[in-house]
Amino acid sequence: MKKVQLGLLPKLEIQWNRKSVDSAESGREILRDGRVKYWIRHDTIRGVHPKMLAWWFQHLEGEIEYEGKIYNRYHVWHPEDHVHVSYEKRKPDGSVGSGAELRIVEYLGRNKSYLVNVVSPIEKLDEEGFIHNPKLYGFLPIARMEYSFKDSAEGTRYENCLIVGWKGFSFKLIRPIFEFLFFDKQHGFFWIKHNIEEVGQFERFLPNLYRKENENLR
């Protein structure tokens, strides 16, 4: 993995659409194969449509003008927890989609015990949804993230989940130890909280950013 910023960044002192955990439905369940699934059905993201979301995940790098100032756009997406995002690998034509890889650094709840520092190969990215598979240290497959986008008149009905662990009898055996050491229920709650906050923030910046950047491409 390329060397990137790992430490917490100062909070951005900006206005943001910080939705509460109870604005969405969420939960935790144990799958039949032993993995642990944390899931969220978000409140409708108003004014944001699936084509914007697919475009966003293909254009995470760069800056944004927000409230009259220039900021890193990933930091604006979550003004407290986000640190770094980049494309560790792009497709041969330079675009981002299935076969590309994300590099993600963030602290869930600004808690240093909940550092996310992964390379995540992209499996699917289109207007129906987004799937990527985080690898710890760039090579240990430990999770799967699935997103679903459904268009509506008001915006997008957005669901997503984090599936922790790997398929197989070995994970079933060690799951209690794995959760105790690496990803317990409290950790999962902070993932849910973080995700609801960043998804709500789309309403504040994404429609304007999408229109501006796609106008410039014409």
PDB file of C-alpha atoms in Angstrom:
ATOM      1  CA  MET A   1       0.000   0.000   0.000  1.00  0.00           C
ATOM      2  CA  LYS A   2       1.107   3.548  -0.706  1.00  0.00           C
ATOM      3  CA  LYS A   3       2.039   5.674   2.277  1.00  0.00           C
ATOM      4  CA  VAL A   4      -0.805   8.058   3.181  1.00  0.00           C
ATOM      5  CA  GLN A   5      -1.974  10.287   6.046  1.00  0.00           C
ATOM      6  CA  LEU A   6      -3.117   8.107   8.954  1.00  0.00           C
ATOM      7  CA  GLY A   7      -3.626  10.506  11.855  1.00  0.00           C
ATOM      8  CA  LEU A   8      -6.901  12.175  12.739  1.00  0.00           C
ATOM      9  CA  LEU A   9      -7.602  15.430  10.918  1.00  0.00           C
ATOM     10  CA  PRO A  10      -9.071  18.501  12.649  1.00  0.00           C
ATOM     11  CA  LYS A  11     -12.858  18.633  12.437  1.00  0.00           C
ATOM     12  CA  LEU A  12     -14.148  20.769   9.605  1.00  0.00           C
ATOM     13  CA  GLU A  13     -16.085  23.687  11.037  1.00  0.00           C
ATOM     14  CA  ILE A  14     -18.870  23.553   8.477  1.00  0.00           C
ATOM     15  CA  GLN A  15     -22.642  23.092   8.445  1.00  0.00           C
ATOM     16  CA  TRP A  16     -23.623  19.514   7.717  1.00  0.00           C
ATOM     17  CA  ASN A  17     -26.673  17.302   7.610  1.00  0.00           C
ATOM     18  CA  ARG A  18     -25.861  15.093  10.573  1.00  0.00           C
ATOM     19  CA  LYS A  19     -28.765  12.647  10.702  1.00  0.00           C
ATOM     20  CA  SER A  20     -29.359  10.687  13.898  1.00  0.00           C
ATOM     21  CA  VAL A  21     -29.110   6.925  14.164  1.00  0.00           C
ATOM     22  CA  ASP A  22     -32.863   6.679  14.708  1.00  0.00           C
ATOM     23  CA  SER A  23     -33.488   8.354  11.323  1.00  0.00           C
ATOM     24  CA  ALA A  24     -32.788   4.932   9.753  1.00  0.00           C
ATOM     25  CA  GLU A  25     -33.585   1.305  10.449  1.00  0.00           C
ATOM     26  CA  SER A  26     -30.492  -0.696  11.350  1.00  0.00           C
ATOM     27  CA  GLY A  27     -29.398  -3.894  13.044  1.00  0.00           C
ATOM     28  CA  ARG A  28     -26.987  -6.764  13.498  1.00  0.00           C
ATOM     29  CA  GLU A  29     -27.456 -10.411  12.632  1.00  0.00           C
ATOM     30  CA  ILE A  30     -25.443 -13.599  12.394  1.00  0.00           C
ATOM     31  CA  LEU A  31     -25.581 -15.173   8.943  1.00  0.00           C
ATOM     32  CA  ARG A  32     -25.943 -18.910   8.447  1.00  0.00           C
ATOM     33  CA  ASP A  33     -22.316 -19.130   7.322  1.00  0.00           C
ATOM     34  CA  GLY A  34     -21.183 -17.545  10.613  1.00  0.00           C
ATOM     35  CA  ARG A  35     -20.364 -14.065   9.383  1.00  0.00           C
ATOM     36  CA  VAL A  36     -21.734 -10.980  11.150  1.00  0.00           C
ATOM     37  CA  LYS A  37     -23.904  -8.548   9.208  1.00  0.00           C
ATOM     38  CA  TYR A  38     -24.544  -4.941  10.201  1.00  0.00           C
ATOM     39  CA  TRP A  39     -27.253  -3.416   8.013  1.00  0.00           C
ATOM     40  CA  ILE A  40     -28.932  -0.055   7.433  1.00  0.00           C
ATOM     41  CA  ARG A  41     -32.076   1.062   5.595  1.00  0.00           C
ATOM     42  CA  HIS A  42     -31.580   4.804   5.381  1.00  0.00           C
ATOM     43  CA  ASP A  43     -34.149   7.563   5.309  1.00  0.00           C
ATOM     44  CA  THR A  44     -34.694   8.636   1.672  1.00  0.00           C
ATOM     45  CA  ILE A  45     -31.766  10.754   0.469  1.00  0.00           C
ATOM     46  CA  ARG A  46     -33.763  13.668  -0.855  1.00  0.00           C
ATOM     47  CA  GLY A  47     -32.641  15.313  -4.092  1.00  0.00           C
ATOM     48  CA  VAL A  48     -29.960  12.664  -4.637  1.00  0.00           C
ATOM     49  CA  HIS A  49     -30.486  10.057  -7.371  1.00  0.00           C
ATOM     50  CA  PRO A  50     -28.655   6.807  -8.191  1.00  0.00           C
ATOM     51  CA  LYS A  51     -26.774   8.272 -11.173  1.00  0.00           C
ATOM     52  CA  MET A  52     -25.259  10.846  -8.784  1.00  0.00           C
ATOM     53  CA  LEU A  53     -24.223   8.158  -6.310  1.00  0.00           C
ATOM     54  CA  ALA A  54     -22.596   5.984  -8.990  1.00  0.00           C
ATOM     55  CA  TRP A  55     -20.733   9.066 -10.249  1.00  0.00           C
ATOM     56  CA  TRP A  56     -19.674  10.030  -6.703  1.00  0.00           C
ATOM     57  CA  PHE A  57     -18.025   6.706  -5.954  1.00  0.00           C
ATOM     58  CA  GLN A  58     -16.110   7.062  -9.235  1.00  0.00           C
ATOM     59  CA  HIS A  59     -14.933  10.578  -8.288  1.00  0.00           C
ATOM     60  CA  LEU A  60     -14.035  10.485  -4.596  1.00  0.00           C
ATOM     61  CA  GLU A  61     -10.695  12.198  -5.067  1.00  0.00           C
ATOM     62  CA  GLY A  62     -10.298  15.952  -5.336  1.00  0.00           C
ATOM     63  CA  GLU A  63     -11.672  19.139  -3.830  1.00  0.00           C
ATOM     64  CA  ILE A  64     -15.034  20.851  -3.541  1.00  0.00           C
ATOM     65  CA  GLU A  65     -16.228  24.411  -3.057  1.00  0.00           C
ATOM     66  CA  TYR A  66     -18.479  24.350  -0.005  1.00  0.00           C
ATOM     67  CA  GLU A  67     -19.868  27.348   1.861  1.00  0.00           C
ATOM     68  CA  GLY A  68     -17.578  29.613  -0.154  1.00  0.00           C
ATOM     69  CA  LYS A  69     -14.337  27.761   0.673  1.00  0.00           C
ATOM     70  CA  ILE A  70     -12.321  24.947  -0.906  1.00  0.00           C
ATOM     71  CA  TYR A  71     -12.072  21.657   0.971  1.00  0.00           C
ATOM     72  CA  ASN A  72     -11.121  18.059   0.334  1.00  0.00           C
ATOM     73  CA  ARG A  73     -14.383  16.491  -0.856  1.00  0.00           C
ATOM     74  CA  TYR A  74     -13.920  13.276   1.122  1.00  0.00           C
ATOM     75  CA  HIS A  75     -13.525  15.319   4.295  1.00  0.00           C
ATOM     76  CA  VAL A  76     -16.723  17.273   3.527  1.00  0.00           C
ATOM     77  CA  TRP A  77     -18.558  13.958   3.149  1.00  0.00           C
ATOM     78  CA  HIS A  78     -17.878  13.305   6.856  1.00  0.00           C
ATOM     79  CA  PRO A  79     -16.363  16.413   8.497  1.00  0.00           C
ATOM     80  CA  GLU A  80     -15.185  14.578  11.618  1.00  0.00           C
ATOM     81  CA  ASP A  81     -14.182  10.995  10.797  1.00  0.00           C
ATOM     82  CA  HIS A  82     -12.740  10.969   7.274  1.00  0.00           C
ATOM     83  CA  VAL A  83      -8.994  11.179   6.701  1.00  0.00           C
ATOM     84  CA  HIS A  84      -8.048   9.893   3.238  1.00  0.00           C
ATOM     85  CA  VAL A  85      -9.446   8.216   0.146  1.00  0.00           C
ATOM     86  CA  SER A  86      -7.748   7.450  -3.155  1.00  0.00           C
ATOM     87  CA  TYR A  87      -7.847   4.948  -5.969  1.00  0.00           C
ATOM     88  CA  GLU A  88      -5.052   2.502  -5.277  1.00  0.00           C
ATOM     89  CA  LYS A  89      -5.745   0.953  -8.665  1.00  0.00           C
ATOM     90  CA  ARG A  90      -7.863   2.054 -11.624  1.00  0.00           C
ATOM     91  CA  LYS A  91      -9.162   0.098 -14.595  1.00  0.00           C
ATOM     92  CA  PRO A  92      -6.843  -0.106 -17.638  1.00  0.00           C
ATOM     93  CA  ASP A  93      -8.676   2.814 -19.287  1.00  0.00           C
ATOM     94  CA  GLY A  94      -8.206   4.994 -16.181  1.00  0.00           C
ATOM     95  CA  SER A  95     -11.819   4.810 -15.047  1.00  0.00           C
ATOM     96  CA  VAL A  96     -13.203   3.478 -11.756  1.00  0.00           C
ATOM     97  CA  GLY A  97     -15.433   0.421 -11.572  1.00  0.00           C
ATOM     98  CA  SER A  98     -15.233  -3.333 -11.192  1.00  0.00           C
ATOM     99  CA  GLY A  99     -11.557  -4.271 -10.930  1.00  0.00           C
ATOM    100  CA  ALA A 100     -10.398  -0.946  -9.457  1.00  0.00           C
ATOM    101  CA  GLU A 101      -9.325  -0.612  -5.806  1.00  0.00           C
ATOM    102  CA  LEU A 102     -10.051   1.995  -3.129  1.00  0.00           C
ATOM    103  CA  ARG A 103      -7.709   3.076  -0.344  1.00  0.00           C
ATOM    104  CA  ILE A 104      -9.703   4.249   2.684  1.00  0.00           C
ATOM    105  CA  VAL A 105      -8.565   5.797   5.973  1.00  0.00           C
ATOM    106  CA  GLU A 106     -11.086   6.949   8.588  1.00  0.00           C
ATOM    107  CA  TYR A 107     -11.795   6.798  12.313  1.00  0.00           C
ATOM    108  CA  LEU A 108     -15.321   5.753  13.233  1.00  0.00           C
ATOM    109  CA  GLY A 109     -16.584   8.235  15.796  1.00  0.00           C
ATOM    110  CA  ARG A 110     -13.080   9.797  15.853  1.00  0.00           C
ATOM    111  CA  ASN A 111     -12.144   6.878  18.092  1.00  0.00           C
ATOM    112  CA  LYS A 112      -8.520   5.842  17.578  1.00  0.00           C
ATOM    113  CA  SER A 113      -9.475   2.262  18.414  1.00  0.00           C
ATOM    114  CA  TYR A 114     -11.787   2.230  15.389  1.00  0.00           C
ATOM    115  CA  LEU A 115      -9.293   3.026  12.656  1.00  0.00           C
ATOM    116  CA  VAL A 116     -10.253   1.902   9.150  1.00  0.00           C
ATOM    117  CA  ASN A 117      -7.127   1.567   7.011  1.00  0.00           C
ATOM    118  CA  VAL A 118      -7.845  -0.741   4.102  1.00  0.00           C
ATOM    119  CA  VAL A 119      -7.449  -1.392   0.411  1.00  0.00           C
ATOM    120  CA  SER A 120     -10.806  -2.475  -1.000  1.00  0.00           C
ATOM    121  CA  PRO A 121     -11.243  -4.061  -4.449  1.00  0.00           C
ATOM    122  CA  ILE A 122     -14.419  -2.929  -6.216  1.00  0.00           C
ATOM    123  CA  GLU A 123     -16.688  -5.765  -7.334  1.00  0.00           C
ATOM    124  CA  LYS A 124     -19.641  -3.726  -8.652  1.00  0.00           C
ATOM    125  CA  LEU A 125     -20.349  -0.047  -9.224  1.00  0.00           C
ATOM    126  CA  ASP A 126     -23.351   1.217 -11.184  1.00  0.00           C
ATOM    127  CA  GLU A 127     -26.713   2.906 -10.675  1.00  0.00           C
ATOM    128  CA  GLU A 128     -28.103  -0.200  -8.961  1.00  0.00           C
ATOM    129  CA  GLY A 129     -25.451  -0.254  -6.253  1.00  0.00           C
ATOM    130  CA  PHE A 130     -21.879  -0.640  -5.108  1.00  0.00           C
ATOM    131  CA  ILE A 131     -19.981  -3.622  -3.698  1.00  0.00           C
ATOM    132  CA  HIS A 132     -16.403  -3.622  -2.440  1.00  0.00           C
ATOM    133  CA  ASN A 133     -14.379  -5.996  -0.298  1.00  0.00           C
ATOM    134  CA  PRO A 134     -12.012  -4.405   2.259  1.00  0.00           C
ATOM    135  CA  LYS A 135      -8.675  -6.108   2.863  1.00  0.00           C
ATOM    136  CA  LEU A 136      -6.738  -5.425   6.050  1.00  0.00           C
ATOM    137  CA  TYR A 137      -3.121  -4.453   5.316  1.00  0.00           C
ATOM    138  CA  GLY A 138      -3.995  -4.771   1.640  1.00  0.00           C
ATOM    139  CA  PHE A 139      -4.203  -8.558   1.572  1.00  0.00           C
ATOM    140  CA  LEU A 140      -6.340 -10.006   4.420  1.00  0.00           C
ATOM    141  CA  PRO A 141      -9.992 -10.284   3.256  1.00  0.00           C
ATOM    142  CA  ILE A 142     -12.011  -9.460   6.369  1.00  0.00           C
ATOM    143  CA  ALA A 143     -15.239  -7.839   5.195  1.00  0.00           C
ATOM    144  CA  ARG A 144     -17.716  -7.163   2.424  1.00  0.00           C
ATOM    145  CA  MET A 145     -19.679  -3.949   1.869  1.00  0.00           C
ATOM    146  CA  GLU A 146     -22.856  -3.971  -0.188  1.00  0.00           C
ATOM    147  CA  TYR A 147     -24.881  -0.896  -1.205  1.00  0.00           C
ATOM    148  CA  SER A 148     -28.244  -0.812  -2.981  1.00  0.00           C
ATOM    149  CA  PHE A 149     -29.690   2.280  -4.711  1.00  0.00           C
ATOM    150  CA  LYS A 150     -33.391   2.512  -5.680  1.00  0.00           C
ATOM    151  CA  ASP A 151     -34.691   5.652  -7.357  1.00  0.00           C
ATOM    152  CA  SER A 152     -37.862   7.427  -6.258  1.00  0.00           C
ATOM    153  CA  ALA A 153     -39.546  10.755  -6.950  1.00  0.00           C
ATOM    154  CA  GLU A 154     -38.006  12.267  -3.791  1.00  0.00           C
ATOM    155  CA  GLY A 155     -34.506  10.805  -4.186  1.00  0.00           C
ATOM    156  CA  THR A 156     -32.801   7.506  -3.439  1.00  0.00           C
ATOM    157  CA  ARG A 157     -33.842   4.692  -1.133  1.00  0.00           C
ATOM    158  CA  TYR A 158     -30.391   3.657   0.016  1.00  0.00           C
ATOM    159  CA  GLU A 159     -29.584   0.443   1.851  1.00  0.00           C
ATOM    160  CA  ASN A 160     -26.194  -0.884   2.765  1.00  0.00           C
ATOM    161  CA  CYS A 161     -24.494  -3.428   4.946  1.00  0.00           C
ATOM    162  CA  LEU A 162     -21.120  -4.437   6.314  1.00  0.00           C
ATOM    163  CA  ILE A 163     -20.507  -8.189   6.486  1.00  0.00           C
ATOM    164  CA  VAL A 164     -17.624  -9.022   8.807  1.00  0.00           C
ATOM    165  CA  GLY A 165     -15.599 -12.244   8.607  1.00  0.00           C
ATOM    166  CA  TRP A 166     -15.141 -14.920   6.000  1.00  0.00           C
ATOM    167  CA  LYS A 167     -17.175 -17.911   4.847  1.00  0.00           C
ATOM    168  CA  GLY A 168     -16.253 -21.234   6.350  1.00  0.00           C
ATOM    169  CA  PHE A 169     -16.239 -23.297   9.493  1.00  0.00           C
ATOM    170  CA  SER A 170     -13.063 -21.661  10.777  1.00  0.00           C
ATOM    171  CA  PHE A 171     -14.750 -18.282  11.234  1.00  0.00           C
ATOM    172  CA  LYS A 172     -17.759 -19.856  12.959  1.00  0.00           C
ATOM    173  CA  LEU A 173     -15.348 -21.318  15.507  1.00  0.00           C
ATOM    174  CA  ILE A 174     -13.380 -18.159  16.198  1.00  0.00           C
ATOM    175  CA  ARG A 175     -16.140 -15.542  15.736  1.00  0.00           C
ATOM    176  CA  PRO A 176     -16.522 -14.769  19.469  1.00  0.00           C
ATOM    177  CA  ILE A 177     -12.768 -14.258  19.778  1.00  0.00           C
ATOM    178  CA  PHE A 178     -12.606 -12.256  16.526  1.00  0.00           C
ATOM    179  CA  GLU A 179     -15.406  -9.975  17.677  1.00  0.00           C
ATOM    180  CA  PHE A 180     -13.853  -9.508  21.093  1.00  0.00           C
ATOM    181  CA  LEU A 181     -10.449  -8.613  19.662  1.00  0.00           C
ATOM    182  CA  PHE A 182     -11.306  -6.765  16.441  1.00  0.00           C
ATOM    183  CA  PHE A 183     -14.960  -5.866  15.854  1.00  0.00           C
ATOM    184  CA  ASP A 184     -17.384  -6.063  18.755  1.00  0.00           C
ATOM    185  CA  LYS A 185     -20.987  -4.783  18.883  1.00  0.00           C
ATOM    186  CA  GLN A 186     -19.887  -1.317  20.002  1.00  0.00           C
ATOM    187  CA  HIS A 187     -17.543  -1.103  17.019  1.00  0.00           C
ATOM    188  CA  GLY A 188     -20.450  -2.142  14.804  1.00  0.00           C
ATOM    189  CA  PHE A 189     -22.675   0.553  16.310  1.00  0.00           C
ATOM    190  CA  PHE A 190     -20.086   3.203  15.482  1.00  0.00           C
ATOM    191  CA  TRP A 191     -19.958   1.944  11.888  1.00  0.00           C
ATOM    192  CA  ILE A 192     -23.742   2.291  11.668  1.00  0.00           C
ATOM    193  CA  LYS A 193     -23.660   5.791  13.197  1.00  0.00           C
ATOM    194  CA  HIS A 194     -20.827   6.923  10.906  1.00  0.00           C
ATOM    195  CA  ASN A 195     -22.583   5.580   7.836  1.00  0.00           C
ATOM    196  CA  ILE A 196     -25.931   7.218   8.613  1.00  0.00           C
ATOM    197  CA  GLU A 197     -24.139  10.540   9.125  1.00  0.00           C
ATOM    198  CA  GLU A 198     -22.187  10.411   5.855  1.00  0.00           C
ATOM    199  CA  VAL A 199     -25.190   9.254   3.813  1.00  0.00           C
ATOM    200  CA  GLY A 200     -27.288  12.109   5.199  1.00  0.00           C
ATOM    201  CA  GLN A 201     -24.567  14.564   4.224  1.00  0.00           C
ATOM    202  CA  PHE A 202     -25.075  13.696   0.545  1.00  0.00           C
ATOM    203  CA  GLU A 203     -28.130  15.974   0.588  1.00  0.00           C
ATOM    204  CA  ARG A 204     -25.949  18.975   1.459  1.00  0.00           C
ATOM    205  CA  PHE A 205     -23.323  18.743  -1.261  1.00  0.00           C
ATOM    206  CA  LEU A 206     -23.777  16.032  -3.894  1.00  0.00           C
ATOM    207  CA  PRO A 207     -26.519  17.460  -6.159  1.00  0.00           C
ATOM    208  CA  ASN A 208     -24.631  20.738  -6.617  1.00  0.00           C
ATOM    209  CA  LEU A 209     -21.265  19.016  -7.081  1.00  0.00           C
ATOM    210  CA  TYR A 210     -22.710  16.598  -9.626  1.00  0.00           C
ATOM    211  CA  ARG A 211     -24.322  19.376 -11.674  1.00  0.00           C
ATOM    212  CA  LYS A 212     -21.228  21.559 -11.581  1.00  0.00           C
ATOM    213  CA  GLU A 213     -18.725  18.891 -12.559  1.00  0.00           C
ATOM    214  CA  ASN A 214     -20.891  17.378 -15.277  1.00  0.00           C
ATOM    215  CA  GLU A 215     -21.599  20.812 -16.759  1.00  0.00           C
ATOM    216  CA  ASN A 216     -17.846  21.332 -16.978  1.00  0.00           C
ATOM    217  CA  LEU A 217     -17.472  18.089 -18.927  1.00  0.00           C
ATOM    218  CA  ARG A 218     -19.862  19.200 -21.661  1.00  0.00           C
TER     219      ARG A 218
END
